[in-house]
């Protein structure tokens, strides 16, 4: 899943990509590099990021959705707002990726009446405050319980289980140790449903390597491969070409690939 941040302030590059021409060019580049899926977002969720009104979010993402609709890859929209979900779905979005885990009033209803895919992510608190000393009694079981409960609520509303992916939300209200426990525990979370994992360029990589955001690709690739080994079905990344290469080599070298699995 290639990341298309149509934002002025994303943590990963701090490049203003709110100009639709720039954002569409970036999206096309990710498809050319081999993305299977694009995730288009109009609101940064980096720690401390300010909330963006729905109208602004829609102004940012709709031109990209329209332009990429016939690109041959499914389009995901990264949003927490039911209003944005509904409009994005009416404009051809295939998947809604909600970092709020469909907890906002109306979020489940916005997707239930359609046949879109959904990604339920775990976040503790909200982006403005989530990194203020997050605490858990037991992070893995708490995240698993949240994801399982939201999956059940979606299913009760009519969303079939094969439409649902789950995401532990690396970096969203978690300390370094929490993130590491979740990454190491993906196999247990996998029992709740198919997993999407986003660790690309995140602070967990920075904390482990001492690298700034622009220098975190090698660490991100290592974390991505570990996530796939532990059962992630989808990896959300900024660097699509490098991720493809790493996965191609890794797959050729793993027993599963040799056995033709
Ligand atoms: N991470 C970010 C945003 N959306 N969605 C899911 N499902 N999983 C993630 O790990 C995830 C996500 C943060 O990364 P990015 O989009 O690069 O930054 P920003 O939110 O600052 O735009």
Short mmCIF file of N, CA, C and O in Angstrom, two decimals, residues 27 46-47 52-53 61 92 94 108 142 152 170 183 192 196 226 247-248 250:
data_model
loop_
_atom_site.label_atom_id
_atom_site.label_comp_id
_atom_site.label_asym_id
_atom_site.label_seq_id
_atom_site.Cartn_x
_atom_site.Cartn_y
_atom_site.Cartn_z
N UNK A 27 1.08 10.00 -6.80
CA UNK A 27 0.28 8.77 -6.82
C UNK A 27 0.63 7.93 -8.05
O UNK A 27 0.80 6.70 -7.95
N UNK A 46 0.16 12.85 12.37
CA UNK A 46 1.40 12.82 13.16
C UNK A 46 1.11 13.36 14.55
O UNK A 46 0.17 14.16 14.72
N UNK A 47 1.90 12.94 15.55
CA UNK A 47 1.64 13.43 16.90
C UNK A 47 1.61 14.95 16.95
O UNK A 47 2.50 15.62 16.40
N UNK A 52 -8.28 18.83 10.79
CA UNK A 52 -8.59 19.56 9.55
C UNK A 52 -10.09 19.42 9.30
O UNK A 52 -10.64 18.33 9.45
N UNK A 53 -10.79 20.51 8.93
CA UNK A 53 -12.23 20.38 8.65
C UNK A 53 -12.50 19.42 7.49
O UNK A 53 -11.66 19.31 6.58
N UNK A 61 -8.45 15.48 -1.19
CA UNK A 61 -8.39 14.09 -1.68
C UNK A 61 -9.20 13.83 -2.96
O UNK A 61 -8.83 12.96 -3.75
N UNK A 92 -15.85 6.76 -5.61
CA UNK A 92 -15.12 5.59 -6.11
C UNK A 92 -14.06 5.01 -5.19
O UNK A 92 -13.30 4.13 -5.62
N UNK A 94 -12.34 2.51 -2.77
CA UNK A 94 -12.57 1.06 -2.63
C UNK A 94 -12.45 0.62 -1.18
O UNK A 94 -12.92 -0.45 -0.81
N UNK A 108 -19.32 3.64 11.38
CA UNK A 108 -19.68 2.29 10.94
C UNK A 108 -20.81 2.36 9.91
O UNK A 108 -20.77 1.70 8.87
N UNK A 142 -4.69 -5.52 25.06
CA UNK A 142 -5.59 -4.38 24.95
C UNK A 142 -5.86 -4.02 23.49
O UNK A 142 -7.01 -3.78 23.09
N UNK A 152 -16.18 -6.97 15.46
CA UNK A 152 -17.51 -7.51 15.77
C UNK A 152 -18.60 -6.46 15.52
O UNK A 152 -19.67 -6.78 14.99
N UNK A 170 0.95 1.26 14.75
CA UNK A 170 2.30 1.53 15.25
C UNK A 170 2.52 3.05 15.34
O UNK A 170 2.27 3.77 14.37
N UNK A 183 4.86 -5.21 17.40
CA UNK A 183 5.51 -5.76 16.20
C UNK A 183 5.91 -7.22 16.43
O UNK A 183 5.79 -8.05 15.54
N UNK A 192 -7.08 -12.29 15.10
CA UNK A 192 -8.31 -11.48 15.06
C UNK A 192 -8.76 -11.17 13.64
O UNK A 192 -9.89 -10.75 13.42
N UNK A 196 -2.97 -5.19 8.50
CA UNK A 196 -2.26 -4.15 7.77
C UNK A 196 -1.30 -3.54 8.78
O UNK A 196 -1.69 -3.29 9.93
N UNK A 226 9.97 -7.96 8.76
CA UNK A 226 9.60 -8.66 10.01
C UNK A 226 8.08 -8.72 10.14
O UNK A 226 7.52 -9.75 10.56
N UNK A 247 10.92 -7.19 -0.81
CA UNK A 247 9.97 -8.32 -0.74
C UNK A 247 10.29 -9.39 -1.78
O UNK A 247 10.20 -10.58 -1.50
N UNK A 248 10.69 -8.94 -2.97
CA UNK A 248 11.00 -9.90 -4.04
C UNK A 248 12.17 -10.79 -3.63
O UNK A 248 12.12 -12.03 -3.76
N UNK A 250 13.37 -11.28 -0.57
CA UNK A 250 13.05 -12.03 0.64
C UNK A 250 12.18 -13.25 0.31
O UNK A 250 12.41 -14.35 0.79
#
